[in-house]
Coordinates of C-alpha atoms in Angstrom, one line a residue:
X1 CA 108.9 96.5 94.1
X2 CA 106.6 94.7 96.7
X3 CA 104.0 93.2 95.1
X4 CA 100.3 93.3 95.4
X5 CA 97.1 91.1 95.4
X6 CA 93.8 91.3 96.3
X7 CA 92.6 88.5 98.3
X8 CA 89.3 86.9 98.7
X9 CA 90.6 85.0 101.5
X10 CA 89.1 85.8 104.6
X11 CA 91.7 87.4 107.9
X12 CA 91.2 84.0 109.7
X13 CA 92.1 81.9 106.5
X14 CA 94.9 83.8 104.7
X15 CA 98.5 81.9 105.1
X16 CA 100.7 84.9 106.1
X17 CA 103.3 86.1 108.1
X18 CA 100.9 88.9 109.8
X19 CA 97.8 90.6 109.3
X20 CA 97.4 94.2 109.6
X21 CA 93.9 95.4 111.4
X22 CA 92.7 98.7 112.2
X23 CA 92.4 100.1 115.6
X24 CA 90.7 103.7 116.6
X25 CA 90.1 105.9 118.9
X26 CA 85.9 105.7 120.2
X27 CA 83.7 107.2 123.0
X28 CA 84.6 104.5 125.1
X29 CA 88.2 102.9 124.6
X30 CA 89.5 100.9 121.2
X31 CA 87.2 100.4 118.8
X32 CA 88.2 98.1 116.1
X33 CA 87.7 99.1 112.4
X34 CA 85.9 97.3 108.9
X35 CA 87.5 94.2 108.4
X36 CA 88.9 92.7 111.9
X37 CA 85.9 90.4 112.2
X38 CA 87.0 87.7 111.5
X39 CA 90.3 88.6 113.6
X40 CA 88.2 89.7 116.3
X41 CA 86.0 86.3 116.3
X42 CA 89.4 84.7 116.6
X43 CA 90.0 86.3 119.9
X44 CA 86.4 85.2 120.9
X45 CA 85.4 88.8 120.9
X46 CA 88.3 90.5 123.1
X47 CA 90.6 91.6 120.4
X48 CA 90.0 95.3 121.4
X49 CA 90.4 94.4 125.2
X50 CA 93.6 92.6 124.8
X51 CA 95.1 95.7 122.3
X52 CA 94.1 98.1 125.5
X53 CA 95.6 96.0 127.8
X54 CA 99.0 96.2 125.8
X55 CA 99.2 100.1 125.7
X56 CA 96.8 100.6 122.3
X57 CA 95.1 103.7 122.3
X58 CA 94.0 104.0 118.3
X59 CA 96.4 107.1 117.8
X60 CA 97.0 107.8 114.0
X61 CA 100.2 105.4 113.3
X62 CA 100.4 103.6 116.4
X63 CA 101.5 100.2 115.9
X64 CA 100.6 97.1 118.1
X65 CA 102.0 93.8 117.7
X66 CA 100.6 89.9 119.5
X67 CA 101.1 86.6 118.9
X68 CA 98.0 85.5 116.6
X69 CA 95.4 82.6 118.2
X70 CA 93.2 81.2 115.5
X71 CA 94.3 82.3 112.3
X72 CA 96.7 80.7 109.7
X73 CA 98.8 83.6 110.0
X74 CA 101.8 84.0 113.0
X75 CA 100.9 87.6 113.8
X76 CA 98.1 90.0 114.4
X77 CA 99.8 93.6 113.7
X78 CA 97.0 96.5 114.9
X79 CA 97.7 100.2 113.1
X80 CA 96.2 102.9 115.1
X81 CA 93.2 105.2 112.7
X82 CA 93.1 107.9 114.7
X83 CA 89.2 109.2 116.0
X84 CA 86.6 106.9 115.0
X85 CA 84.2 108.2 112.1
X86 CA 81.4 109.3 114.0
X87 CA 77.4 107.5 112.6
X88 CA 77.8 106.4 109.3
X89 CA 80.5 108.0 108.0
X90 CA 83.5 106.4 106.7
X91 CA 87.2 106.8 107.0
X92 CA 88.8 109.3 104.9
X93 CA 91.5 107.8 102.5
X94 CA 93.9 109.4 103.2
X95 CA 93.2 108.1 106.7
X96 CA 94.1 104.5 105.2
X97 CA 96.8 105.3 103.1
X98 CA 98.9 106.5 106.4
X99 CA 97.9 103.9 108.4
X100 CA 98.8 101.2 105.8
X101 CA 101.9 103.0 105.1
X102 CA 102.7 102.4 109.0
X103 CA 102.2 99.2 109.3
X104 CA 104.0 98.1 106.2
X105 CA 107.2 100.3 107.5
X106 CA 106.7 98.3 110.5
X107 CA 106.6 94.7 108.6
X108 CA 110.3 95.2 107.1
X109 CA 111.7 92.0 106.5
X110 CA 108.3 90.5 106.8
X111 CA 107.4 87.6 103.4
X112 CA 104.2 88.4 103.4
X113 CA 100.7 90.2 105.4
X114 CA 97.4 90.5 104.7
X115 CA 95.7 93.9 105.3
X116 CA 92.4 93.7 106.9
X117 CA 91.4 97.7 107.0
X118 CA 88.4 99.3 105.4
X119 CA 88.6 98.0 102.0
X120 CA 84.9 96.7 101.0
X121 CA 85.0 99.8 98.2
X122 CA 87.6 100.6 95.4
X123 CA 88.6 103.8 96.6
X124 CA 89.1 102.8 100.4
X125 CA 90.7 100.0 98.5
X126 CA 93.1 102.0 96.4
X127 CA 94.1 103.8 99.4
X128 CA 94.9 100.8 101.5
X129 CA 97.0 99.7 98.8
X130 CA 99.2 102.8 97.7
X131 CA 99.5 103.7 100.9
X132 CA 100.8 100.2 102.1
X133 CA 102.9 100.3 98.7
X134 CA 104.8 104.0 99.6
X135 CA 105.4 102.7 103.4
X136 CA 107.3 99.5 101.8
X137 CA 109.8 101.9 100.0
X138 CA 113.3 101.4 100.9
X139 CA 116.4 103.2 99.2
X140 CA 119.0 100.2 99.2
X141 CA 121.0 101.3 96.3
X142 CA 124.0 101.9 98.4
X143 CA 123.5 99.4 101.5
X144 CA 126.1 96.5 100.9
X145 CA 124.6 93.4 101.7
X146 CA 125.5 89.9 103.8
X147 CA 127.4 88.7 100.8
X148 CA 129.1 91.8 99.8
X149 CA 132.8 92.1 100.4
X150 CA 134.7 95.7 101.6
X151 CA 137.0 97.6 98.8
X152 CA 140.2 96.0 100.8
X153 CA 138.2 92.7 101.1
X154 CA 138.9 92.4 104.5
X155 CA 135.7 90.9 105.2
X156 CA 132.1 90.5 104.4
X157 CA 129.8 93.3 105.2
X158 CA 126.8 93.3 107.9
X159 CA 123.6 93.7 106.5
X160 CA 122.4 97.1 107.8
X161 CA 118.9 97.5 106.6
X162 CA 116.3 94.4 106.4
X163 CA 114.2 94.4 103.4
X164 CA 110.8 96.0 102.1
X165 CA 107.9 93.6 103.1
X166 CA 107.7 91.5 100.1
X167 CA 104.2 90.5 99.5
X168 CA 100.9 92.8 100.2
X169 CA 97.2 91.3 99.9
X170 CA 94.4 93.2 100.5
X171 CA 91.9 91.6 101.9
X172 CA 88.3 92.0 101.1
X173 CA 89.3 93.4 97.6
X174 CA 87.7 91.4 94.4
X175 CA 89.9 90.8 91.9
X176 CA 87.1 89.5 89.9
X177 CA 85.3 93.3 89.6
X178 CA 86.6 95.6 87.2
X179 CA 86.9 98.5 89.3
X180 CA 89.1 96.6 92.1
X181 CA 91.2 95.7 89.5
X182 CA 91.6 98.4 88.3
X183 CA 92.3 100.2 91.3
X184 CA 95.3 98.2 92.4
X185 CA 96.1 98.8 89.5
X186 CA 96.6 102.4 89.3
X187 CA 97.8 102.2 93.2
X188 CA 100.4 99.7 91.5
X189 CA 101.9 102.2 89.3
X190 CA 101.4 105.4 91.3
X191 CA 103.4 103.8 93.8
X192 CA 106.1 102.6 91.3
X193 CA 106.5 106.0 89.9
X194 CA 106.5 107.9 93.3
X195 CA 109.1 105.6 94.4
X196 CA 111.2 106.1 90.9
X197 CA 110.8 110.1 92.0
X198 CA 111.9 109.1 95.4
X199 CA 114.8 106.6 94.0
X200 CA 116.7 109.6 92.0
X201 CA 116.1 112.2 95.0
X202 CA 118.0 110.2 97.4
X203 CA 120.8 109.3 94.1
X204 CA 124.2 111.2 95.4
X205 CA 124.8 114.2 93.1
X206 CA 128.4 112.0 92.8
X207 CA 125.8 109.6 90.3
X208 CA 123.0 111.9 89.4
X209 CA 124.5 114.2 87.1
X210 CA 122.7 116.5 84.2
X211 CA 123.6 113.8 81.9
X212 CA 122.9 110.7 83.7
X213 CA 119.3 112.3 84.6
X214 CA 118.8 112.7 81.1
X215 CA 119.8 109.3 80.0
X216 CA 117.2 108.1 82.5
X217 CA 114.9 109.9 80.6
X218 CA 115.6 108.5 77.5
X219 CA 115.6 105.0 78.6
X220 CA 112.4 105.8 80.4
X221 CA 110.8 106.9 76.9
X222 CA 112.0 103.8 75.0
X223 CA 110.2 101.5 78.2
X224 CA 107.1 103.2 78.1
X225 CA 106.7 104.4 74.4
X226 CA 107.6 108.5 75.1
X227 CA 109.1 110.5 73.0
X228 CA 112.2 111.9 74.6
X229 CA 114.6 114.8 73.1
X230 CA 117.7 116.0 75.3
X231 CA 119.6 119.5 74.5
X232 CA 123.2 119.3 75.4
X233 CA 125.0 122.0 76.4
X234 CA 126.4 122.9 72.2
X235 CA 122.3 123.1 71.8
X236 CA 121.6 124.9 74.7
X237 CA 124.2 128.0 74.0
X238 CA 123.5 127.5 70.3
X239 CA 119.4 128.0 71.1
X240 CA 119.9 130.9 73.9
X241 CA 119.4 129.1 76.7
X242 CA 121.1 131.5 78.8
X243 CA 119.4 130.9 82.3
X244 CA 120.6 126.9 81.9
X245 CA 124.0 128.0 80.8
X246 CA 124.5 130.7 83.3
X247 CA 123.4 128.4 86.3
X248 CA 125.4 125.3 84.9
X249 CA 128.6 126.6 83.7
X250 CA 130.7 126.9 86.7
X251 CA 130.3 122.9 86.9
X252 CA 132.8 120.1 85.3
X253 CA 129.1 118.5 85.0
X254 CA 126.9 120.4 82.0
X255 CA 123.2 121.4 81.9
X256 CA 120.4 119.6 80.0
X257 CA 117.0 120.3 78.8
X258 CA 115.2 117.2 78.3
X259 CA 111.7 117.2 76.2
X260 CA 109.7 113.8 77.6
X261 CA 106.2 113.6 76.6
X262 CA 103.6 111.2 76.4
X263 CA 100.9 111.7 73.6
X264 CA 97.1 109.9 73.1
X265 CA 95.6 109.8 69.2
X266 CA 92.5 111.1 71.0
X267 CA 93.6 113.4 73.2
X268 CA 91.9 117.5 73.3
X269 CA 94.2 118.7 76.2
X270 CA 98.0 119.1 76.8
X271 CA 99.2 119.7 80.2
X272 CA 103.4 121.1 80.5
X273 CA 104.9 120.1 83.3
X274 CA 108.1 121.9 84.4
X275 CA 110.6 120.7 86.4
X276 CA 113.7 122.3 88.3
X277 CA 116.5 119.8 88.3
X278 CA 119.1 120.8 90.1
X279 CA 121.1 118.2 90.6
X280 CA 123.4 119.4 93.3
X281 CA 123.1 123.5 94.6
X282 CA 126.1 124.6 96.1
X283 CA 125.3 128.2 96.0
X284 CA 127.7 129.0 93.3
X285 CA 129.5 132.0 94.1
X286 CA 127.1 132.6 97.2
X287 CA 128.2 129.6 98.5
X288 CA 125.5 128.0 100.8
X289 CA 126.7 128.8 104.8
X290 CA 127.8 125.3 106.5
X291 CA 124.4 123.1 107.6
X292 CA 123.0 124.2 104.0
X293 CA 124.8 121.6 101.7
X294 CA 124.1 118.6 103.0
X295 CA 120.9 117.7 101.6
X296 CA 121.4 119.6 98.5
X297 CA 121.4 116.6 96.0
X298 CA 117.4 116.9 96.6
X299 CA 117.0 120.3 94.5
X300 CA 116.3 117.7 91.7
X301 CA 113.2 117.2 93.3
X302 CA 110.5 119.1 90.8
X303 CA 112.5 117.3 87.5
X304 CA 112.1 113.5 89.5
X305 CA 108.1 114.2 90.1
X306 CA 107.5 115.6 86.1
X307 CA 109.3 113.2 84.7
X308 CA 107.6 110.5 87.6
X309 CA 103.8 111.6 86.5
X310 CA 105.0 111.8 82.8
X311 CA 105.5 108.1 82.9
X312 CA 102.4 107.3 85.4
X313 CA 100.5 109.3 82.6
X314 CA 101.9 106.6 79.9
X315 CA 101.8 104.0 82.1
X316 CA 97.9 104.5 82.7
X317 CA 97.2 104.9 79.3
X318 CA 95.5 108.4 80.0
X319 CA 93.4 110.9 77.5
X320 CA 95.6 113.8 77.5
X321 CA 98.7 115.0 76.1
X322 CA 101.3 115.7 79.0
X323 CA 104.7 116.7 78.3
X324 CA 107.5 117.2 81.1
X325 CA 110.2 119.7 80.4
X326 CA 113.1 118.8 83.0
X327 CA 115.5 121.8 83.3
X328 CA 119.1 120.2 84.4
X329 CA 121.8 121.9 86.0
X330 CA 124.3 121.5 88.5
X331 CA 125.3 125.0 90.9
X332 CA 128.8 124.8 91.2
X333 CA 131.1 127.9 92.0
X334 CA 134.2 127.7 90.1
X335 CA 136.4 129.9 87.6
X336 CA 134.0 129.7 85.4
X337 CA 130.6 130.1 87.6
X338 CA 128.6 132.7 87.2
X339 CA 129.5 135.9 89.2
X340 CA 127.2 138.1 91.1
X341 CA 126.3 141.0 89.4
X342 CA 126.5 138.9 86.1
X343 CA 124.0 139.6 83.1
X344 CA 122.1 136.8 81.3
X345 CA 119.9 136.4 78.4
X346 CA 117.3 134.1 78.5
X347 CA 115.5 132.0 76.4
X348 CA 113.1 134.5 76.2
X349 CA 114.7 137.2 75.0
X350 CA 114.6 139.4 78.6
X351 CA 117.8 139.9 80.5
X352 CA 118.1 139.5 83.9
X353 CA 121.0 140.4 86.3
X354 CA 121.9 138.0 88.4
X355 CA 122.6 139.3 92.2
X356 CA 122.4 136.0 94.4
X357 CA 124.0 133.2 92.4
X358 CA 122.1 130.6 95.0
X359 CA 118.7 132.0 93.4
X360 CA 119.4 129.6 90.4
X361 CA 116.1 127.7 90.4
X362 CA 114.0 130.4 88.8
X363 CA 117.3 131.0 85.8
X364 CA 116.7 127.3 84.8
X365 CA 112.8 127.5 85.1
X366 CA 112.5 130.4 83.6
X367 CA 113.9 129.3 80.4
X368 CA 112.0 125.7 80.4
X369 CA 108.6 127.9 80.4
X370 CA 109.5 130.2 78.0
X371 CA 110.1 126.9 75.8
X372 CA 107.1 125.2 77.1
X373 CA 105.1 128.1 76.5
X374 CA 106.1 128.3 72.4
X375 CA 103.9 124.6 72.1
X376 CA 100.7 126.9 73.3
X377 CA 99.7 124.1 76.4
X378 CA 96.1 124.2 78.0
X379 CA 98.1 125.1 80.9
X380 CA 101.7 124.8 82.7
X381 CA 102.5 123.5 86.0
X382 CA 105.9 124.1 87.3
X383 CA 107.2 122.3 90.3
X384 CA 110.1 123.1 92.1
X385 CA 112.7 123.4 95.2
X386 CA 112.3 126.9 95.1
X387 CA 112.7 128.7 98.2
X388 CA 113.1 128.4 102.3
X389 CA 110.8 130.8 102.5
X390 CA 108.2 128.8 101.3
X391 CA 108.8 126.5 104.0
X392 CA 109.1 129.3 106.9
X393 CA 105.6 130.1 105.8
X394 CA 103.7 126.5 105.2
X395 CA 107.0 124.0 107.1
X396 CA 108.1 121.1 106.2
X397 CA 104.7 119.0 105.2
X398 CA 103.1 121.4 103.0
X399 CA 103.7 122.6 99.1
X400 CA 102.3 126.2 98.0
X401 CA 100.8 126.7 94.9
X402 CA 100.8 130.1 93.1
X403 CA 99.1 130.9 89.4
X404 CA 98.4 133.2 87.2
X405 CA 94.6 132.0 87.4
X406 CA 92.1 131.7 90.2
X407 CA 89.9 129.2 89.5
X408 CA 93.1 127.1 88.5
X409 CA 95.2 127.5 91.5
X410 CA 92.1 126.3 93.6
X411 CA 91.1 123.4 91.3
X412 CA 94.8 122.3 92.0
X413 CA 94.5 122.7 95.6
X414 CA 91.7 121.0 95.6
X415 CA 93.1 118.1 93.3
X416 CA 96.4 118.0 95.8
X417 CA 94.1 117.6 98.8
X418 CA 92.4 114.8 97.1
X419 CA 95.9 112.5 96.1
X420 CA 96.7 113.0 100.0
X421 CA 99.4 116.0 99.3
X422 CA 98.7 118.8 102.0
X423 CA 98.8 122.4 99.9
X424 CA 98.3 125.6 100.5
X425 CA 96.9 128.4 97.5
X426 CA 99.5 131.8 98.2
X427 CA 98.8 135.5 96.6
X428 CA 101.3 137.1 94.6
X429 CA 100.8 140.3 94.9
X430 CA 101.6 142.8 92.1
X431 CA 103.5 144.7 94.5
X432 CA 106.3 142.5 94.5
X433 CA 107.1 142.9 90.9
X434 CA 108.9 146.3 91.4
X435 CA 111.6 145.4 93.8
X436 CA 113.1 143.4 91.4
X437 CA 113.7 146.3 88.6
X438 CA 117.5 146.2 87.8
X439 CA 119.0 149.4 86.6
X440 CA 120.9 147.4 84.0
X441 CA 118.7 145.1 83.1
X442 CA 115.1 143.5 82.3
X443 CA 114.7 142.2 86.0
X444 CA 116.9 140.7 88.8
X445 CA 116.4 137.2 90.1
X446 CA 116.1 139.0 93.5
X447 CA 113.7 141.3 95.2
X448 CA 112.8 142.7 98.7
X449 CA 113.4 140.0 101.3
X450 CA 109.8 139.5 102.4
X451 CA 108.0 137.5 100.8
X452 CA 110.6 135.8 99.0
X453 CA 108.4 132.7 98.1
X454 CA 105.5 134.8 96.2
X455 CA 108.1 137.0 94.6
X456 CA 109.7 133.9 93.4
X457 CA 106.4 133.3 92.0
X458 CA 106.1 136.6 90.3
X459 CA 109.4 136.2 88.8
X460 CA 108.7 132.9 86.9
X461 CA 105.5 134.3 85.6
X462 CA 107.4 137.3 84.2
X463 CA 108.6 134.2 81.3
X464 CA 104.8 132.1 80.6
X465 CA 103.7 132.6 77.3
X466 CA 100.5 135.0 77.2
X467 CA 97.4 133.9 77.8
X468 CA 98.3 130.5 78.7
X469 CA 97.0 129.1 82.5
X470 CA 100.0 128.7 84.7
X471 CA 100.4 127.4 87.9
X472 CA 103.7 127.3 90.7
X473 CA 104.2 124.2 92.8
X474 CA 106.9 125.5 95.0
X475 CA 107.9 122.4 97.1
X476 CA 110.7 122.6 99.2
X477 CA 109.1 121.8 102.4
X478 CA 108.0 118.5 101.6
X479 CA 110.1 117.3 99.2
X480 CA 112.9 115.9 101.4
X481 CA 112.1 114.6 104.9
X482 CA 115.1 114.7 107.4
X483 CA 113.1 113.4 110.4
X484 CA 111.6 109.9 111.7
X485 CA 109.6 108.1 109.1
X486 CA 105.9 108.4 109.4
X487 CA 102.7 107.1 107.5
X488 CA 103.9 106.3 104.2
X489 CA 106.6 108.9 104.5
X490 CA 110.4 107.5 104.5
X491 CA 113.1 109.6 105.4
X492 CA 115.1 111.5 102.4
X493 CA 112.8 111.5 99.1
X494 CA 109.3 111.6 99.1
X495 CA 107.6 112.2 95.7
X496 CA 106.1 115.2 96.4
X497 CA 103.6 116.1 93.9
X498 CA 103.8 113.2 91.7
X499 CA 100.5 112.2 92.9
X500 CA 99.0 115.6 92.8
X501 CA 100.4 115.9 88.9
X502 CA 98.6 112.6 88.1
X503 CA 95.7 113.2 89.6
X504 CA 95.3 116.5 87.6
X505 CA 96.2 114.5 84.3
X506 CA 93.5 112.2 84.8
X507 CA 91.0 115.2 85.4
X508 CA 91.8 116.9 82.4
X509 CA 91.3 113.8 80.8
X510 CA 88.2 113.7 81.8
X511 CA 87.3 117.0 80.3
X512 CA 87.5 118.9 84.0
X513 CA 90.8 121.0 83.3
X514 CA 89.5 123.5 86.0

């Protein structure tokens, strides 16, 4: 991973490749931001003059790039901020965070660059830093390299990506004061653990199997001190899994359950998190139509961020008690798949017949509540894949949260807002409950078509233990991002709701639950 320093150095004085400065948008033109003086004094003044006169405007994510005069380092690289803060406000962070995410995108291949934004507090700090940490993310698992040879060994392989920028300082942090430190810190392993979500979303389902996830897991738990338990499939029929089981046994590739949890000797919460991990959804029997497949090894995505902010939650030594239930599966349609029409019985006891094998997310949720539920939580989260009609209503950038509890689904909105994770609270109105009455069964996993997300919602909390606070992440919009890169945004994986889960760990740690 890139690493990171904070630097007392000053923009002028720093031996780097580049430094990054901020640009916005004012009243009058370019306006530079906190901590291009020194930059600025270099220019004798005209930094923001010169920017203008090569096409810089200050738009969010705009990158500018000239030959540096007066500093030690080669390059001056200007990130656009978007509108100037008007008086004496400051930047937002998230703000920051995208704009350092930018620039490092931009510095691929780069040794090393100092970043001169806004950074003369720890939280603008922080922000500088995990965003300029997420930007430098690059999935090269796959890439062959200069020195690699083909199968045939014909000859060597071009090097086809150029790699993460290297070395990030942060200028006008102290690494002397406490609170800097510790907020590069935590920026330091948020990033790492968003990025291990974002390394196993964009694994081929060919590698990432049920198994292979699980193992992960467990070597995970050893690293970081977790305790880890894995139900194979003998333990899953043998226990009545039967939403697992029904969902996974049309593959050559079994389910898994997988029990990861970190624990603190003077902890008074415990958060569940719940994760769908489907690691590649075919449809089953209703097979997916073609344009539908292709991205389908990301419906892993809700398992990769619980078992992610599991191991931030270790990693940061937190005050709470948070334990990720990951529910693995692979939707396959086969012989043996799981027909239409079929009925299972769950974990929970209830029955539910099964008329769309493709809505297989909920089947393997549904039984991880019901399990999470029997360890009597503070509350559940579940995160998931679930549903494109989540994105129809919210798109692509935005995750909707559902619960069983007010003041809890807007605590978490609020809390999502605050890691930088656009949300959105949605209903789920008691309405919905009756279309999916089977005449053979408890329920079906299918309703009336509209409002398929909420009802999706309404089906999972048909299996939460009673009386325990629940809440529904359904992210399938931002999850996986098919277009250009943007901010600290790659394309494929993102982490979704990592941050947002680690940032509610640390608040119930601090005794605000919500």
């Amino acid at each position: 991973m890139t690493a990171l320093t904070l630097s007392t150095s000053s923009a002028a004085t720093l031996r780097a490749d580049t430094v990054v400065v901020g640009v916005a948008k004012g009243a009058k033109g370019v306006v530079l931001a906190p901590g291009a003086e020194a930059v600025d004094k270099a220019f004798d003044g005209k930094l923001a003059g010169v920017l203008e006169t090569l096409g810089a405007s200050g738009a969010e994510g705009e990158v500018t790039k000239l030959p540096a005069t007066g500093l030690k380092s080669a390059v001056v690289l200007a990130v656009g901020l978007g509108d100037a803060p008007a008086g004496d406000e400051e930047y937002d962070p998230e703000v920051l965070r995208r704009a350092a995410g930018s620039a490092a995108r931009a510095l691929s291949g780069t040794k090393k660059a100092g970043f001169a934004l806004p950074a003369s507090e720890p939280g603008h700090a922080a922000a500088v830093a995990e965003g300029a940490l997420l930007g430098a993310y690059a999935f090269t698992a796959y890439r062959s390299n200069g020195d690699a040879k083909t199968a045939r060994g014909a000859k060597k392989a071009e090097g086809n990506t150029k790699a993460p920028l290297a070395e990030i300082a942060i200028l006008g942090g102290k690494p002397r004061d406490k609170a800097f430190k510790a907020a590069a810190e935590r920026a330091e392993t948020l990033a790492a653990e968003v990025n291990r979500a974002r390394d196993l979303i964009n694994t081929p389902s060919n590698d990432l199997t049920p198994k292979s996830f699980a193992a992960q897991a467990q070597a995970a738990a050893k690293e970081f001190g977790l305790k880890a338990e894995v139900l194979d499939e003998k333990a899953l029929t043998k226990g009545g899994y039967g939403g697992l089981m029904g969902v996974g046994q049309g593959s050559a590739n079994p389910p898994r359950l997988v029990r990861i949890a970190h624990t603190h000797p003077k902890a008074e919460k415990t958060l569940a998190l719940v994760g769908k991990g489907i690691t590649y959804d075919s449809g089953g029997i209703s097979l997916k139509p073609a344009g539908y497949n292709e991205t389908m090894k990301c419906d892993m995505s809700g398992a990769a961020a619980v078992f992610a902010a599991v191991v931030a939650a270790a990693r940061l030594g937190l005050r709470v008690n948070v334990t990720g239930w990951l529910a693995l599966a692979e939707n396959m349609p086969s012989g043996n798949a799981m027909r239409p029409g079929d009925v299972l019985t769950m974990y929970s006891g209830k029955t539910v017949e099964v008329l769309n094998t493709d809505a297989e997310g909920r089947l393997v949720l549904a039984d991880a509540l019901t399990r999470a539920s029997e360890e009597q939580p503070d509350a559940i989260v579940d995160v998931a894949t679930l549903t494109g009609a989540m994105v129809l209503a919210l798109g692509n950038r935005t995750f909707g949260i559902m619960a069983n509890d007010d003041a809890f689904r807007a605590s978490l909105h609020e809390i999502a807002e605050e890691a930088g994770e656009p949300s959105w609270p949605m209903p789920m109105p008691s309405e919905l409950r009756r279309t999916m009455d089977s005449p053979v069964a408890d329920l079906k996993n299918i309703g009336e078509r509209a409002g398929g997300g909420l009802l999706a919602g309404v089906f999972l909390q048909e299996f939460v233990g009673e009386g325990i606070t629940w809440a529904h992440l359904d992210i399938a919009g931002p999850a996986f991002h098919e277009s250009a890169p943007y901010g600290y945004t790659p394309k494929g994986g993102t982490g979704s709701a990592v941050r947002t889960l680690v940032r509610l760990a640390e608040r119930t740690a601090d005794g605000d639950l919500g």
